[in-house]
Short mmCIF file of C-alpha atoms in Angstrom, two decimals:
data_model
loop_
_atom_site.label_atom_id
_atom_site.label_comp_id
_atom_site.label_asym_id
_atom_site.label_seq_id
_atom_site.Cartn_x
_atom_site.Cartn_y
_atom_site.Cartn_z
CA MET C 321 -9.23 16.40 4.26
CA THR C 322 -9.14 12.49 4.17
CA ASN C 323 -11.03 10.49 6.67
CA PHE C 324 -8.88 7.39 6.46
CA GLN C 325 -6.37 6.17 9.01
CA THR C 326 -2.96 6.31 7.71
CA SER C 327 -1.00 3.48 6.32
CA ALA C 328 1.48 3.92 8.97
CA LYS C 329 -0.77 4.06 11.77
CA HIS C 330 -2.90 1.11 10.57
CA PHE C 331 0.46 -0.87 10.26
CA SER C 332 1.73 0.05 13.51
CA VAL C 333 -1.04 -2.36 15.02
CA GLN C 334 0.84 -5.84 15.09
CA LYS C 335 -2.25 -7.86 14.24
CA ASN C 336 -2.71 -5.91 10.79
CA THR C 337 0.92 -6.29 9.96
CA ASP C 338 0.54 -9.87 10.64
CA HIS C 339 -2.16 -10.43 8.60
CA MET C 340 -0.72 -8.54 5.49
CA LEU C 341 2.43 -10.66 5.95
CA LYS C 342 0.31 -14.09 6.03
CA ASN C 343 -1.56 -12.90 2.74
CA LEU C 344 1.70 -12.56 1.21
CA ILE C 345 3.16 -15.62 2.19
CA SER C 346 -0.03 -17.59 1.24
CA GLY C 347 0.61 -16.36 -2.32
CA ASN C 348 -2.96 -14.12 -1.99
CA VAL C 349 -1.12 -11.08 -3.28
CA GLU C 350 -0.84 -11.80 -6.97
CA ARG C 351 -0.11 -8.59 -8.19
CA VAL C 352 3.26 -8.98 -6.90
CA ASN C 353 4.59 -10.97 -10.06
CA ASP C 354 3.31 -8.37 -12.55
CA GLN C 355 4.87 -5.74 -10.52
CA LEU C 356 8.43 -7.33 -10.44
CA ALA C 357 8.18 -8.04 -14.10
CA ARG C 358 8.20 -4.45 -14.55
CA LEU C 359 10.96 -3.89 -12.37
CA GLN C 360 13.86 -5.81 -13.99
CA PHE C 361 16.75 -3.64 -12.64
CA PRO C 362 20.02 -4.97 -13.46
CA PRO C 363 22.02 -6.61 -10.59
CA GLY C 364 24.13 -4.36 -8.23
CA SER C 365 21.43 -1.59 -8.97
CA THR C 366 20.89 0.70 -5.61
CA VAL C 367 17.09 0.70 -5.01
CA LEU C 368 14.85 3.07 -2.55
CA ASP C 369 11.37 1.13 -1.90
CA ILE C 370 9.43 3.73 -0.18
CA GLY C 371 6.97 2.14 2.21
CA ALA C 372 8.07 -1.08 1.57
CA GLY C 373 5.74 -3.12 3.89
CA PRO C 374 6.91 -6.38 4.87
CA GLY C 375 9.37 -6.32 1.78
CA THR C 376 6.80 -7.38 -0.73
CA LEU C 377 8.89 -6.00 -3.49
CA ALA C 378 12.25 -5.16 -1.66
CA VAL C 379 12.95 -8.97 -0.72
CA PRO C 380 12.81 -10.16 -4.24
CA LEU C 381 14.80 -7.33 -5.72
CA ALA C 382 17.39 -8.01 -3.06
CA ALA C 383 17.36 -11.80 -4.05
CA ALA C 384 18.02 -10.60 -7.62
CA GLY C 385 20.90 -8.85 -6.89
CA CYS C 386 19.90 -5.33 -6.21
CA SER C 387 21.30 -3.30 -2.98
CA VAL C 388 17.62 -2.19 -1.39
CA THR C 389 17.27 0.22 1.27
CA ILE C 390 13.47 0.97 2.48
CA VAL C 391 11.71 3.64 3.85
CA GLU C 392 9.11 2.24 6.37
CA PRO C 393 7.95 3.85 9.44
CA ALA C 394 6.18 1.00 11.30
CA PRO C 395 7.93 -1.09 13.82
CA PRO C 396 6.05 -4.43 13.16
CA MET C 397 6.92 -3.94 9.62
CA HIS C 398 10.39 -3.92 10.28
CA GLU C 399 10.02 -7.62 11.98
CA ALA C 400 7.89 -8.99 9.31
CA LEU C 401 10.89 -7.81 6.71
CA ALA C 402 13.18 -10.09 8.55
CA GLU C 403 10.56 -12.91 8.81
CA TYR C 404 9.93 -12.72 5.08
CA LYS C 405 13.63 -12.40 4.22
CA LYS C 406 14.43 -15.66 6.16
CA LEU C 407 11.17 -17.52 4.68
CA LYS C 408 12.56 -16.66 1.11
CA GLU C 409 16.12 -17.40 2.09
CA VAL C 410 17.36 -14.13 1.10
CA SER C 411 20.68 -13.42 3.01
CA ALA C 412 21.55 -9.80 1.13
CA ASP C 413 21.34 -6.80 4.02
CA ILE C 414 18.16 -4.53 3.31
CA GLN C 415 18.79 -1.19 4.72
CA ILE C 416 15.98 0.68 6.70
CA ILE C 417 15.30 3.87 7.17
CA PRO C 418 12.66 4.09 9.69
CA LYS C 419 10.68 7.18 8.78
CA THR C 420 8.03 8.62 6.82
CA TRP C 421 8.81 9.62 3.22
CA GLU C 422 8.04 13.22 4.19
CA ASP C 423 10.35 13.06 7.25
CA VAL C 424 13.47 11.71 5.01
CA ASN C 425 16.38 14.05 4.42
CA LEU C 426 17.90 13.54 1.23
CA ASP C 427 21.15 15.03 2.04
CA GLU C 428 21.50 12.00 4.61
CA ILE C 429 20.41 9.29 2.15
CA GLY C 430 22.05 10.23 -1.07
CA LYS C 431 20.90 9.02 -4.71
CA PHE C 432 19.90 5.92 -5.87
CA ASP C 433 19.62 4.21 -9.31
CA TYR C 434 15.86 3.71 -9.14
CA ILE C 435 13.21 4.90 -6.73
CA VAL C 436 10.09 2.47 -5.82
CA SER C 437 6.70 3.14 -4.42
CA SER C 438 4.21 0.25 -4.37
CA PHE C 439 0.78 1.28 -2.75
CA ALA C 440 2.30 4.21 -0.46
CA MET C 441 1.27 7.72 -1.62
CA SER C 442 -0.60 8.57 1.56
CA VAL C 443 1.44 11.48 2.17
CA PRO C 444 0.17 15.20 3.04
CA ASP C 445 1.76 16.76 0.16
CA LEU C 446 2.00 14.70 -3.20
CA LYS C 447 3.58 17.19 -5.25
CA GLU C 448 6.64 17.55 -2.63
CA ALA C 449 6.64 13.76 -2.46
CA PHE C 450 7.07 13.45 -6.14
CA LEU C 451 9.88 16.05 -6.42
CA LYS C 452 11.69 14.22 -3.61
CA MET C 453 11.70 11.02 -5.52
CA ASP C 454 12.74 12.56 -8.78
CA ALA C 455 15.69 14.30 -6.77
CA ALA C 456 16.71 11.13 -5.24
CA ALA C 457 16.54 9.03 -8.38
CA GLU C 458 19.52 8.71 -10.80
CA LYS C 459 17.63 6.41 -13.59
CA GLU C 460 14.12 5.81 -12.89
CA VAL C 461 11.22 6.43 -10.59
CA HIS C 462 8.17 3.61 -10.38
CA ILE C 463 4.95 4.22 -8.52
CA PHE C 464 2.15 1.61 -8.31
CA TRP C 465 -1.14 3.35 -7.13
CA PHE C 466 -5.20 2.66 -7.11
CA LEU C 467 -7.01 3.59 -10.45
CA THR C 468 -9.91 2.55 -8.69
CA ASP C 469 -11.22 2.40 -5.21
CA PRO C 470 -9.78 -0.89 -3.43
CA PRO C 471 -12.31 -3.03 -1.33
CA TRP C 472 -11.44 -1.55 1.75
CA GLY C 473 -11.78 2.03 0.26
CA ARG C 474 -15.40 1.26 -0.73
CA ILE C 475 -16.46 -0.06 2.65
CA ASN C 476 -15.15 3.10 4.02
CA GLU C 477 -17.36 5.08 1.56
CA ALA C 478 -20.35 3.03 2.65
CA LEU C 479 -20.15 3.50 5.83
CA TRP C 480 -18.33 6.69 6.98
CA THR C 481 -21.41 8.88 6.66
CA LYS C 482 -23.77 6.27 8.54
CA LEU C 483 -21.07 6.30 11.28
CA TYR C 484 -20.02 9.80 11.60
CA GLY C 485 -22.50 11.99 9.71
CA GLU C 486 -20.09 13.63 7.54
CA ASP C 487 -18.82 13.36 3.79
CA TYR C 488 -16.40 10.79 3.28
CA TYR C 489 -13.04 11.79 1.45
CA GLY C 490 -10.81 8.98 0.44
CA ARG C 491 -7.48 8.81 -0.93
CA PRO C 492 -6.64 10.32 -4.17
CA LEU C 493 -6.42 7.60 -7.26
CA ALA C 494 -4.08 7.20 -10.27
CA ASN C 495 -5.57 10.12 -12.08
CA TRP C 496 -4.72 12.70 -9.52
CA ILE C 497 -1.28 11.09 -8.99
CA TRP C 498 -0.54 11.53 -12.74
CA ASN C 499 -2.03 15.04 -13.13
CA ALA C 500 0.01 15.97 -9.72
CA LEU C 501 3.38 15.03 -11.59
CA TYR C 502 2.28 16.76 -14.58
CA GLN C 503 1.79 20.12 -12.70
CA ALA C 504 5.17 19.20 -11.12
CA GLY C 505 6.58 19.19 -14.76
CA ILE C 506 6.93 15.44 -14.43
CA TYR C 507 5.72 13.79 -17.62
CA ALA C 508 5.28 10.01 -16.94
CA ASP C 509 4.04 7.10 -18.50
CA LEU C 510 0.93 4.87 -17.29
CA GLU C 511 0.16 1.69 -17.68
CA VAL C 512 -3.26 -0.02 -16.18
CA LEU C 513 -3.10 -3.59 -14.36
CA PRO C 514 -5.56 -5.61 -12.78
CA LEU C 515 -5.22 -5.56 -9.02
CA LYS C 516 -5.00 -9.35 -8.03
CA ASP C 517 -5.00 -9.47 -4.38
CA SER C 518 -7.45 -11.45 -2.33
CA HIS C 519 -8.17 -10.37 1.32
CA ILE C 520 -8.69 -13.56 3.37
CA TYR C 521 -9.60 -14.04 6.97
CA GLU C 522 -9.91 -17.05 8.96
CA THR C 523 -12.59 -15.92 10.57
CA PHE C 524 -15.44 -13.04 9.90
CA GLU C 525 -14.42 -11.86 13.88
CA GLU C 526 -10.86 -10.84 12.44
CA ALA C 527 -11.99 -9.06 8.98
CA LEU C 528 -14.68 -7.07 11.61
CA GLU C 529 -11.58 -6.39 13.87
CA GLU C 530 -9.65 -5.24 11.24
CA TYR C 531 -12.28 -2.96 9.39
CA LEU C 532 -13.61 -1.09 12.87
CA GLY C 533 -10.08 -0.04 13.55
CA ARG C 534 -9.53 1.05 9.85
CA LEU C 535 -13.16 2.98 10.43
CA GLY C 536 -12.25 3.81 14.05
CA ALA C 537 -15.73 2.76 14.90
CA LYS C 538 -16.00 1.87 18.76
CA GLU C 539 -19.60 2.47 20.11
CA ASP C 540 -21.73 -0.27 20.00
CA TRP C 541 -24.17 1.40 17.46
CA GLN C 542 -21.39 1.95 14.83
CA ILE C 543 -20.16 -1.83 15.33
CA GLN C 544 -23.67 -2.82 14.76
CA ILE C 545 -23.91 -0.79 11.49
CA ALA C 546 -20.44 -1.98 10.26
CA GLU C 547 -20.90 -5.61 11.16
CA GLU C 548 -24.45 -5.78 9.44
CA TYR C 549 -22.64 -4.26 6.09
CA LEU C 550 -19.39 -6.58 6.36
CA LYS C 551 -21.40 -9.51 6.68
CA GLN C 552 -22.92 -8.58 2.95
CA VAL C 553 -19.53 -7.86 1.36
CA PHE C 554 -17.44 -10.66 2.54
CA MET C 555 -17.68 -14.20 1.43
CA GLU C 556 -17.25 -17.30 3.27
CA VAL C 557 -15.21 -19.62 1.11
CA PRO C 558 -14.80 -23.44 2.34
CA GLY C 559 -11.16 -24.30 2.92
CA LYS C 560 -10.11 -20.83 3.01
CA GLY C 561 -12.16 -18.53 5.27
CA PHE C 562 -13.86 -15.03 4.67
CA VAL C 563 -12.71 -13.60 1.50
CA LEU C 564 -13.38 -9.79 0.31
CA PRO C 565 -13.21 -10.10 -3.47
CA GLU C 566 -11.08 -7.94 -5.51
CA ASP C 567 -12.33 -6.57 -8.72
CA GLY C 568 -10.20 -3.44 -9.27
CA LEU C 569 -7.65 -1.79 -11.18
CA TYR C 570 -4.13 -0.18 -10.33
CA ALA C 571 -1.72 1.93 -12.20
CA HIS C 572 2.06 1.64 -13.01
CA ILE C 573 3.24 5.32 -13.18
CA TRP C 574 7.19 5.83 -14.25
CA TRP C 575 9.40 8.00 -15.51
CA LYS C 576 13.06 8.06 -16.58
CA LYS C 577 15.45 10.51 -15.61
#
């Protein structure tokens, strides 16, 4: 069993969604250009974006002429998507399925030319999720996922045992994803890319609040342990704020039907 807070729960908190959107608008999510370069779908293509967040990929794909539908359960993300569309001056309609992927009924949504899932594989059953993606795709499936632990994953690993006295079990990494696909009879390609994101907070207190929420730390002694550790890993950069450095890798995993 994993010890982490689900993405749907984390991003159902308005402040967390606001911070994600702010980083996206500020250009701190530099990996997006690398991802879009690998998603050169023809205009008019139908695309299903699973766990789309504030429209990180969905909005530019819609701007490129694709007919985009997203699966996104967190209500604050729906508002963020509308704001991001407005900022990018994208008028194309993006359909929203307000569910988790495991709750989606394929008979109701039909099929799409392309399926995309970007850092949204926190699902209870990987094999079931992949087989459902494969069944919904007419042409290709593209998954982006961590190959090495992201900074927040390393923070969880460093603090969990100290806070709860139990072992930490994090999210499966991309090697697990690829092997789960192989076991499901799907022989996917894999490309390794640098994770260029920067996690920037205006104040240390803002960063502390988010990570206490991620960890579920509420007791005074837990807060003290987390605060002391986070002060060591966050760097204060003049003119920017408090930055969590990113030096990880992620994988682009894809297959054709």
